[in-house]
Coordinates of C-alpha atoms and ligand atoms in Angstrom, one line a residue:
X1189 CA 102.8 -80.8 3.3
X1190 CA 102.6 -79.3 6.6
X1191 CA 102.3 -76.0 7.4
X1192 CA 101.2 -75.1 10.8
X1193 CA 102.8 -74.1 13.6
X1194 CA 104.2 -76.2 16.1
X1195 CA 106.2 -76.8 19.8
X1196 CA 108.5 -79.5 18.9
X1197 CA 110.0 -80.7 15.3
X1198 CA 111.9 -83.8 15.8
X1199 CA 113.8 -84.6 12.3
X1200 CA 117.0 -86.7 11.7
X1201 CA 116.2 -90.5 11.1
X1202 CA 113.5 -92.5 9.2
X1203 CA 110.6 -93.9 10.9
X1204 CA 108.2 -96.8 11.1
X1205 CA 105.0 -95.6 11.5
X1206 CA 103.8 -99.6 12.3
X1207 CA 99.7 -98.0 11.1
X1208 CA 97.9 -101.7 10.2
X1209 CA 100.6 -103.4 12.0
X1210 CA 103.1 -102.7 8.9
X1211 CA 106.3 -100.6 9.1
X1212 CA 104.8 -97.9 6.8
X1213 CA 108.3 -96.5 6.3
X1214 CA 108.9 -93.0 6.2
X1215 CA 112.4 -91.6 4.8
X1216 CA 114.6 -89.0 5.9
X1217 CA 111.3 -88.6 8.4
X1218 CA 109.7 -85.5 10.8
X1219 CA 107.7 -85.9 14.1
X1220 CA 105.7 -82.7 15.1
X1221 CA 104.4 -82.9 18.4
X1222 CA 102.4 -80.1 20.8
X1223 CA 101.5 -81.0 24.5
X1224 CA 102.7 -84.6 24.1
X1225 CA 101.2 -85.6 21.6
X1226 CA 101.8 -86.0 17.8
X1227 CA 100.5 -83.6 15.6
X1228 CA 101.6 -85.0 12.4
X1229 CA 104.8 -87.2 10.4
X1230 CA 105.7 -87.1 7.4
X1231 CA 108.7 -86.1 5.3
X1232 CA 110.9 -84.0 6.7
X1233 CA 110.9 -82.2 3.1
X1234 CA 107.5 -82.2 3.6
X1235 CA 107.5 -80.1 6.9
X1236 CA 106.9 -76.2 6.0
X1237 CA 105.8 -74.8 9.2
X1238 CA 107.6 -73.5 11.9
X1239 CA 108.5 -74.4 15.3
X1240 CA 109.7 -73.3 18.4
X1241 CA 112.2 -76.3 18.9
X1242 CA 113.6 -78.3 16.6
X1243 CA 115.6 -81.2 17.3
X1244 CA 118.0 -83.0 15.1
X1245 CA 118.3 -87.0 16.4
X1246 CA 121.4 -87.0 13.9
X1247 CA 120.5 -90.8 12.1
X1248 CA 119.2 -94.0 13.2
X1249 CA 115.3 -95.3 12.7
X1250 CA 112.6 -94.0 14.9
X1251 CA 110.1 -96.5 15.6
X1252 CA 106.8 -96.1 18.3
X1253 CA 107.7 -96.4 22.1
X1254 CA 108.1 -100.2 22.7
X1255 CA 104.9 -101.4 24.9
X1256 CA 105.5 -104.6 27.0
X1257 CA 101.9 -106.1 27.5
X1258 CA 102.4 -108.5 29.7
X1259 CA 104.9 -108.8 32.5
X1260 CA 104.9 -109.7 36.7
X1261 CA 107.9 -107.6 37.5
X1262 CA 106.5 -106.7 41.2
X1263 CA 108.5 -109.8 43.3
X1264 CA 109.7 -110.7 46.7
X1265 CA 112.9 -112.2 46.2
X1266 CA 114.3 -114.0 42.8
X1267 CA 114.4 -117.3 41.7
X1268 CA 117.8 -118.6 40.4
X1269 CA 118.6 -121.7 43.0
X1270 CA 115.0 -123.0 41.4
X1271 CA 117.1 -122.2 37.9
X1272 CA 119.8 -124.1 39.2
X1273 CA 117.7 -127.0 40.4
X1274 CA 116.3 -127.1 36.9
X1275 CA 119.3 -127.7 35.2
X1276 CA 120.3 -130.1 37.6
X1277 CA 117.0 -132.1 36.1
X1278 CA 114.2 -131.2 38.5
X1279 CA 110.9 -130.0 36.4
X1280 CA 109.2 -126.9 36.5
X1281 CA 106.5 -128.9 38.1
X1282 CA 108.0 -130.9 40.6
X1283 CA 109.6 -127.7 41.6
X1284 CA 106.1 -126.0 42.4
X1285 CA 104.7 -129.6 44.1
X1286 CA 107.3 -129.8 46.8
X1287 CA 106.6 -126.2 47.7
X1288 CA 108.5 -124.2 45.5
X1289 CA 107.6 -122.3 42.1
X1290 CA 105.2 -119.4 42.8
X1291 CA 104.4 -120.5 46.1
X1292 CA 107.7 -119.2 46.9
X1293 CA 107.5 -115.7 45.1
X1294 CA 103.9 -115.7 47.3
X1295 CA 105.5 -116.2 50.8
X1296 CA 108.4 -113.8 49.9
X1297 CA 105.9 -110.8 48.6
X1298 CA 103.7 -111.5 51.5
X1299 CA 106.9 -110.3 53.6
X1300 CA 108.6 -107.5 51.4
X1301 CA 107.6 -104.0 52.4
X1302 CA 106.5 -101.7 49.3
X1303 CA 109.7 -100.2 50.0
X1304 CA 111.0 -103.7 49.1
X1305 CA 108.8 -104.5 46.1
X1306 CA 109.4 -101.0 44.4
X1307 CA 113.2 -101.1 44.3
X1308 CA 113.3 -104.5 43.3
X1309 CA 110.6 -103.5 40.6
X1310 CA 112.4 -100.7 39.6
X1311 CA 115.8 -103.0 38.5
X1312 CA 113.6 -104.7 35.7
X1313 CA 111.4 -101.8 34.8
X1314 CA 114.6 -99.7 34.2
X1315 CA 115.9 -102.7 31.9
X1316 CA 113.0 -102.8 30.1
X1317 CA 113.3 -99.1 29.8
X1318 CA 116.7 -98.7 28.3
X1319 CA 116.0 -101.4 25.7
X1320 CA 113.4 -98.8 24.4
X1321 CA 109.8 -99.8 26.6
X1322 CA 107.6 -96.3 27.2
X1323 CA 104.8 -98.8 28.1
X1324 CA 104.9 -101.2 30.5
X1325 CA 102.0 -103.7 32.0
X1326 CA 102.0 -105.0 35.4
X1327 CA 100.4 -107.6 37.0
X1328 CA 99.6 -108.6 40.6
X1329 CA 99.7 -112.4 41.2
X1330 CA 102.0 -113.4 44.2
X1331 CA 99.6 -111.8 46.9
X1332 CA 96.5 -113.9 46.7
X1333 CA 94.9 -112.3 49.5
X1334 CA 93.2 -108.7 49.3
X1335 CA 95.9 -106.9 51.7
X1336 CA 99.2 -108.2 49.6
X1337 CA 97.6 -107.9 45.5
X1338 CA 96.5 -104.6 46.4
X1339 CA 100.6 -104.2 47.9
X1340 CA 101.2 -105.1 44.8
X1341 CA 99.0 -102.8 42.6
X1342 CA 99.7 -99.9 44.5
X1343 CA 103.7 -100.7 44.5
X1344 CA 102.7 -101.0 40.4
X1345 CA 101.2 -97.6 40.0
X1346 CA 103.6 -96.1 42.1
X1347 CA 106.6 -97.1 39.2
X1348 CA 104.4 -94.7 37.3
X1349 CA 104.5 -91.8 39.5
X1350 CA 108.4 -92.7 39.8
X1351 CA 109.4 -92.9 36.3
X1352 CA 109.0 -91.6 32.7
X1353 CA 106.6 -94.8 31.9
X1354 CA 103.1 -95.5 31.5
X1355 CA 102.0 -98.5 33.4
X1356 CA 99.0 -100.5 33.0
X1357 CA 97.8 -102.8 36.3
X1358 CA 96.5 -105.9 36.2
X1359 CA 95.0 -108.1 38.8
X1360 CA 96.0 -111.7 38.6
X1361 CA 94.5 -112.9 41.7
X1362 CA 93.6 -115.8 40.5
X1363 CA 97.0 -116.9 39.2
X1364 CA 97.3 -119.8 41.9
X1365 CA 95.7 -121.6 45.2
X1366 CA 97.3 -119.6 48.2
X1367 CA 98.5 -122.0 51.1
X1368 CA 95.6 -121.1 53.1
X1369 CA 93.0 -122.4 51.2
X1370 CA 92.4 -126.1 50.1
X1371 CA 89.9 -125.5 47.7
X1372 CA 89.8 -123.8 44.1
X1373 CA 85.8 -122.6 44.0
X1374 CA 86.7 -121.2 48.0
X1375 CA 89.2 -119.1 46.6
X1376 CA 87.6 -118.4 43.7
X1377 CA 84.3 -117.5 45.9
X1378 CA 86.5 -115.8 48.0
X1379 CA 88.1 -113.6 45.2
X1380 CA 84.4 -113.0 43.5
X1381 CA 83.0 -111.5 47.0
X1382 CA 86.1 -110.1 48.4
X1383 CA 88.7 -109.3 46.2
X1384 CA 87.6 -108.4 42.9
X1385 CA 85.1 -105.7 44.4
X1386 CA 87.6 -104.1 46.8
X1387 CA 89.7 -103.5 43.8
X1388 CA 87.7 -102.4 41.8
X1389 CA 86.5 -99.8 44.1
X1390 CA 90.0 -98.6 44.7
X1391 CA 90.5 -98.2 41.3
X1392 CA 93.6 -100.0 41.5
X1393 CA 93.1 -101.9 38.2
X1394 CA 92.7 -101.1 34.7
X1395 CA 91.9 -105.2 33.8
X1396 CA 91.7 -108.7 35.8
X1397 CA 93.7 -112.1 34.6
X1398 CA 93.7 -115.5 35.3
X1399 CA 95.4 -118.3 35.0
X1400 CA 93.9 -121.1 33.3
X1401 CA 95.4 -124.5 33.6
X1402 CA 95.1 -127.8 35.1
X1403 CA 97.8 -127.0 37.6
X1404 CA 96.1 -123.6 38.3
X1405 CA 92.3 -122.9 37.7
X1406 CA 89.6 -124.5 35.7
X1407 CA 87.5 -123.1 32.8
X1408 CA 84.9 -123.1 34.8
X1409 CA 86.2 -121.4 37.6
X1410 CA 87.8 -118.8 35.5
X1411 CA 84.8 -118.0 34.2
X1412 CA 83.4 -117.2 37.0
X1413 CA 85.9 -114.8 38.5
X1414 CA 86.0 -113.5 35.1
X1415 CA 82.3 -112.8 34.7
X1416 CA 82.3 -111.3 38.4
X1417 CA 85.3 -108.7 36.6
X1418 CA 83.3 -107.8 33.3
X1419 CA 80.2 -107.0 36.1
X1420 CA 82.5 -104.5 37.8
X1421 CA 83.5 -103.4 34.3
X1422 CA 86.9 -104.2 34.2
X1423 CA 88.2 -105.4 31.0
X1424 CA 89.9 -108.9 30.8
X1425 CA 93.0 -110.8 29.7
X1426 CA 93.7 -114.4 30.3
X1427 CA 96.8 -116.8 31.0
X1428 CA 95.5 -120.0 28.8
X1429 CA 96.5 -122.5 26.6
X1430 CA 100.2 -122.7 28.2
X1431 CA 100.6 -126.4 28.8
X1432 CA 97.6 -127.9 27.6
X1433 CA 94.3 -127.4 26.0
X1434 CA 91.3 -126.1 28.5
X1435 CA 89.0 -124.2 25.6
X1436 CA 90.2 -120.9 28.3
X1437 CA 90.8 -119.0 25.4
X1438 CA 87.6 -119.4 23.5
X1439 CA 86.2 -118.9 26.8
X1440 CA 87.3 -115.5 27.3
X1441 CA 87.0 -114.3 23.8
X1442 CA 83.9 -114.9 24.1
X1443 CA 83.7 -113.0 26.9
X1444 CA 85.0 -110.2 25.1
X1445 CA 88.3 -110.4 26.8
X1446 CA 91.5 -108.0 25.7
X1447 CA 93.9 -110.7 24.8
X1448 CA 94.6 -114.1 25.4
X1449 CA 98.3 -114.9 26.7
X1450 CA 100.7 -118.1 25.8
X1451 CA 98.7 -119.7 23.4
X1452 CA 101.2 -122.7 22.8
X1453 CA 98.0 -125.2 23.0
X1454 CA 95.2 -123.1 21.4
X1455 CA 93.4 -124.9 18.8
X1456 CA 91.4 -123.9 15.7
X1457 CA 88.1 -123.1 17.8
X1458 CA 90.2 -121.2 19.7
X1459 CA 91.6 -118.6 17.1
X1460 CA 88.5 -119.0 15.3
X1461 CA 86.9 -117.2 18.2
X1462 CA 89.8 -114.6 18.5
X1463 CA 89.6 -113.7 15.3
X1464 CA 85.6 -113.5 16.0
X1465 CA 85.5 -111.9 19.1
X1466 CA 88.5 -109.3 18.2
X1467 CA 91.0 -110.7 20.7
X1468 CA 94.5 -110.6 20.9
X1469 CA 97.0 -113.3 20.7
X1470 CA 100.2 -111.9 23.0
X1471 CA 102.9 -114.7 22.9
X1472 CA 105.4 -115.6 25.1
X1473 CA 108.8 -116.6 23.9
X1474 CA 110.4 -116.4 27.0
X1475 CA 109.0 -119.0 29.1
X1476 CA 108.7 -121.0 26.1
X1477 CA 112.6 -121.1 26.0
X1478 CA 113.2 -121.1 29.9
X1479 CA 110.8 -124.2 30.4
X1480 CA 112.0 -126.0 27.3
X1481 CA 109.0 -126.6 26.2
X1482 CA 107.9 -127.9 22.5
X1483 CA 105.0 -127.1 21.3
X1484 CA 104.9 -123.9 19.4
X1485 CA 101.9 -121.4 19.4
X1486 CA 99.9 -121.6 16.4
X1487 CA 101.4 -118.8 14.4
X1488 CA 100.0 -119.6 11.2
X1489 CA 96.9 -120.6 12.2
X1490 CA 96.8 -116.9 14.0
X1491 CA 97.9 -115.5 10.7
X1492 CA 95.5 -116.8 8.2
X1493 CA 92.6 -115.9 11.3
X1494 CA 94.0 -112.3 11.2
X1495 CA 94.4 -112.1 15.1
X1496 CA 96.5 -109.8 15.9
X1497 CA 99.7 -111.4 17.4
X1498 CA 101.6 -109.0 20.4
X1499 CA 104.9 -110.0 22.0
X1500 CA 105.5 -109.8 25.5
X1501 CA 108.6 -110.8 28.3
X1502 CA 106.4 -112.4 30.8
X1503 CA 108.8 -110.9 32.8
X1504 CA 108.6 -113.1 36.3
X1505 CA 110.8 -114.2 38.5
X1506 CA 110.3 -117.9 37.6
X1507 CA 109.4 -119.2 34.2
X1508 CA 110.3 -116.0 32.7
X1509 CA 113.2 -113.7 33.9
X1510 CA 113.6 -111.4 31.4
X1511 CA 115.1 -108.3 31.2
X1512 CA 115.0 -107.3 27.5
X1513 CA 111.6 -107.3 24.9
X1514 CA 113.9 -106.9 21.8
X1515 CA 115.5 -110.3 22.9
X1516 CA 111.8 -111.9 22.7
X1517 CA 111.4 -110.0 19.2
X1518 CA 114.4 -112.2 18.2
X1519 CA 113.3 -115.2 19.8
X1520 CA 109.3 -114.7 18.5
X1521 CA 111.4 -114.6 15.1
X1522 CA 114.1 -117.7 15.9
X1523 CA 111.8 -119.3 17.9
X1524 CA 108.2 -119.3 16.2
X1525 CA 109.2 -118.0 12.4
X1526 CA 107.5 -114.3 13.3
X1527 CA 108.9 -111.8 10.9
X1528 CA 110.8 -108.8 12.1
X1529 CA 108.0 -106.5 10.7
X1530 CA 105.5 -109.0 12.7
X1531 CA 107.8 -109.0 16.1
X1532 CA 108.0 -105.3 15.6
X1533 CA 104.0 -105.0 15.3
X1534 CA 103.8 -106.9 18.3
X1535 CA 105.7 -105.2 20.6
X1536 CA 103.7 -101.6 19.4
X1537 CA 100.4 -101.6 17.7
X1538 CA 99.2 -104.9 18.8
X1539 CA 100.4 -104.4 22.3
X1540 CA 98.2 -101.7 22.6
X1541 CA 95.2 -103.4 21.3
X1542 CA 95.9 -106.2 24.1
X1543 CA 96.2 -103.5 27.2
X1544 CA 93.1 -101.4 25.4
X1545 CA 95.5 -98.5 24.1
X1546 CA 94.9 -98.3 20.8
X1547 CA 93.2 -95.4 20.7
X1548 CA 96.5 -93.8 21.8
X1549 CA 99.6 -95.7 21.9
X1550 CA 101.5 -98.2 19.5
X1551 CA 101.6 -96.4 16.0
X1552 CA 102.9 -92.5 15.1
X1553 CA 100.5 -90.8 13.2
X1554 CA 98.7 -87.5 14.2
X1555 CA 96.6 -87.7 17.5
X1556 CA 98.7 -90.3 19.3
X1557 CA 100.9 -89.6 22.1
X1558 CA 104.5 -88.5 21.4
X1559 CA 106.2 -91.7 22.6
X1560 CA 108.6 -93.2 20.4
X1561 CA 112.7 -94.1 20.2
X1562 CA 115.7 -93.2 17.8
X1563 CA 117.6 -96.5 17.5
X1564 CA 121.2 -96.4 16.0
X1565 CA 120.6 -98.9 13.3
X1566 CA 120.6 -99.1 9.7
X1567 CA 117.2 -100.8 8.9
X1568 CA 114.4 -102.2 11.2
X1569 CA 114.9 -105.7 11.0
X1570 CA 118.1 -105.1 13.0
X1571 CA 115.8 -104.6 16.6
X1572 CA 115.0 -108.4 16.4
X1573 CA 118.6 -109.6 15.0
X1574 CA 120.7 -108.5 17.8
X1575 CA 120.6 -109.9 20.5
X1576 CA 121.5 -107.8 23.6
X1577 CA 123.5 -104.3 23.5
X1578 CA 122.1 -101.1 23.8
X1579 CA 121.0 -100.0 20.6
X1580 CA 118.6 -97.2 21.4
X1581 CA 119.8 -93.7 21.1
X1582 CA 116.6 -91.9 22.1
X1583 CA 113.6 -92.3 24.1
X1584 CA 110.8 -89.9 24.2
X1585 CA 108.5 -89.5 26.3
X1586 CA 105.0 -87.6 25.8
X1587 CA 107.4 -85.5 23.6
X1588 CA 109.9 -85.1 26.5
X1589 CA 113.3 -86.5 25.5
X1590 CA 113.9 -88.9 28.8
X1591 CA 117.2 -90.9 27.9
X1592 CA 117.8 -93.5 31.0
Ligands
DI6_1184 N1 102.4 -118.3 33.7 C1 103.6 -117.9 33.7 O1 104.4 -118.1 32.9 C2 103.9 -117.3 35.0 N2 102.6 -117.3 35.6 C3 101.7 -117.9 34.8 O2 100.6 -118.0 35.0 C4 104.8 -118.0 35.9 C5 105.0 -117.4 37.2 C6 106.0 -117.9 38.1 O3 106.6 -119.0 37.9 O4 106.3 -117.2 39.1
FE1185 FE1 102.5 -114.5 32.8

C-alpha cells in the first residue's frame, strides 16, 4: 500500500521489475515517480495516495529503459562494400591486412568534422532509441591519436546534451595499431604517457577498453594501458576472448575490471575469475552472426559461475552494424540458448552493472531513476521473439514521457 503524495502516477500495463535479474512481474502495475526518479511500484490497486498527474499508458508491459552497454556508433563513413566483399568470399581478416577493416573507419574519422561524426551518430542512436534504449554506451576507438579519440568523446557526450539519453563514454584507444606507428608497446607507451592522462584530465571518460587479441594487442600490453587507467581511476572494460584465447579476461577481472566483452573463447579460469572478481560477461551476438563465426560463448559455464551475462549491439560500422538491441535479445536467445527472461536481464539490470549503474539504472523499484518503456505486447517473452517492427509505445525518460 502506498499512500503518499506524489508528481507523477503512471498506471495502465504490467511491469517487469527485472530486481535479481528476474522479471519480478507486477499485474495491472503503478509507477510513482517525483523529480525523475521512482518513488515506488506496486499494484495499481495498491496505490492510495494522490497525485498531481496521472497517466493512463492504456495496456502493453512496462519493462526498465533498455541500456545498450557496449556500442562504437561514433564513425567516419560505413562499411557495406567491405560487406559486399565478404560475401563475395574475402575474410574479415584479409579484409583488415590489405588495408581495410578499421583501418578504414580510422582514416575516415580522422577526416570527418564533429559536425560529421554527430549526425552520422545520431542515425544509429535514434534507432536504438525507438526500439526502447534510454541508455546508451559509446566508445572511442577509430582516432588512435589524442586530437581525433578525444573528437570522438566529445562528439559522444555531445549526443547526450542533444537527446533524451544517458550516454556513458568509453575510451578504446587501444582498439588497434594506427598507421603511424610500427610498434605495439610504442603505441601502447604512447597511449600510457599521452593519451590516457589527457583524458582523464578532461574528464572526457567515464571507463577505458582494450582490445585484446592476437590481431590487436597482447595481454601484456593491455595490461599495461590498463593498469596506467585504474592509476587515473578510471574504471575498466575489455574486448577479449573474441577469436581466440589470450587469458585477457582473467586478466582484467583481476584487475577489477566492469565487464568483460565477446567472450566466445573464455575458458573455465576465465569465468572462474568473473565470477570471483564480480565482473560482467556482456555478449555480442551481433558480430558473432556478421562474421560467421562458430564458437559460442560459454553460456552455461557463465551460468553455473553466476556471472552476470549483459547483451549488447556492438553497434560498429564493420563486424557489427546493428541498429536494433531487441534483435540481439532474439539472437542471444536463437543464437546462444539465452532465455527471454535472461536476454531481457541483460539488456537492463546487468547492463548497468557492466557500465557501473547499478546503483541507478536497470531495474524499477523505489530510488532508481524514472526510465522505463510501455511496449504493446501481451507477455515479455514477445521483446526477444520478434524480430524487427516497432513494438514500443512509450518511452520515459527521467519521468518525462519522450516518444521519438
Ligand atoms: N571488436 C569488434 O567487434 C569491433 N572492435 C573490436 O575490437 C570491430 C570494429 C570494426 O571492425 O570496425
Ligand atoms: Fe566492440
Amino acid at each position: 500500500m502506498y499512500s503518499q503524495r506524489c508528481q507523477h502516477l503512471w498506471h495502465g500495463f504490467h511491469a517487469v521489475t527485472m530486481e535479481e535479474g528476474r522479471y519480478n512481474t507486477v499485474e495491472n502495475a503503478a509507477i510513482a515517480v517525483d523529480n525523475g526518479v521512482i518513488s515506488w511500484v506496486g499494484r495499481y490497486a495498491d496505490f492510495s495516495g494522490v497525485a498531481s498527474e496521472y497517466t493512463d499508458l492504456g495496456g502493453g508491459w512496462v519493462t526498465p529503459g533498455l541500456i545498450d552497454c557496449h556500442s562504437h556508433i561514433v564513425f567516419g563513413a560505413n562499411r557495406s562494400r567491405e560487406f559486399e566483399l565478404r560475401l563475395q568470399g574475402a575474410s574479415y581478416e584479409e579484409i583488415a591486412r590489405a588495408g581495410g577493416g578499421i583501418a578504414n573507419t580510422v582514416k575516415a574519422t580522422r577526416q570527418a568534422s564533429d559536425t560529421e561524426l554527430l549526425q552520422r551518430a545520431e542515425s544509429l542512436l535514434l534507432d536504438l532509441m525507438a526500439d526502447g534504449v534510454t541508455t546508451l554506451e559509446v566508445k572511442s576507438g577509430y582516432g588512435l591519436d589524442l586530437e581525433n579519440e578525444t573528437k570522438m568523446l566529445r562528439v559522444a557526450r555531445e549526443l547526450e546534451k542533444q537527446w533524451p539519453v544517458d550516454i556513458m563514454t568509453t575510451c578504446l584507444a587501444a582498439h588497434a595499431l594506427p598507421p603511424e606507428f610500427s610498434d605495439g608497446d610504442a603505441y601502447i607507451d604512447y597511449l600510457c604517457e599521452t593519451v590516457l592522462p589527457a583524458i582523464a584530465e578532461q574528464q572526457l571518460a567515464d571507463a577505458v577498453d582494450g582490445f585484446c587479441e592476437k590481431i590487436a594487442f597482447s595481454p601484456a600490453q593491455i595490461k599495461r594501458y590498463l593498469q596506467t587507467a585504474v592509476g587515473l581511476g578510471l574504471p575498466l572494460k575489455l574486448h577479449a576472448e573474441q577469436l581466440s584465447a589470450l587469458g585477457g579476461s582473467k586478466m582484467a577481472a583481476e584487475l577489477g575490471a566492469l565487464s568483460v566483452d565477446h567472450l566466445e573463447y573464455a575458458t573455465v579460469e576465465d569465468v572462474a575469475a568473473m565470477a570471483e572478481y564480480g565482473t560482467v560477461a556482456v555478449i555480442l551476438p551481433g558480430a558473432f552472426y556478421v562474421l560467421k563465426e562458430t564458437q559460442q560463448p560459454p553460456v552455461q559455464l557463465l551460468r553455473d559461475y553466476n556471472v552476470p551475462m549483459a547483451l549488447a549491439s556492438d553497434a560498429n560500422p564493420g563486424s557489427s552494424p546493428v541498429r536494433s538491441l531487441r534483435l540481439m535479445m532474439n539472437m542471444a536467445c536463437t543464437l546462444f540458448g539465452f532465455t527471454p527472461e535472461e536476454a531481457l536481464a541483460g539488456v537492463t539490470c546487468h547492463a548497468a552493472r557492466a557500465l557501473g549503474l547499478a546503483e541507478t539504472h536497470g531495474i524499477l523499484t523505489a530510488g532508481k531513476q524514472a526510465d522505463f518503456v510501455c511496449w504493446n505486447i501481451e507477455s515479455p517473452a514477445e521483446l526477444s521473439y520478434w524480430l524487427g517492427g516497432r513494438l514500443n509505445k512509450a518511452r520515459v525518460k527521467r519521468g518525462v514521457r519522450r516518444d521519438i
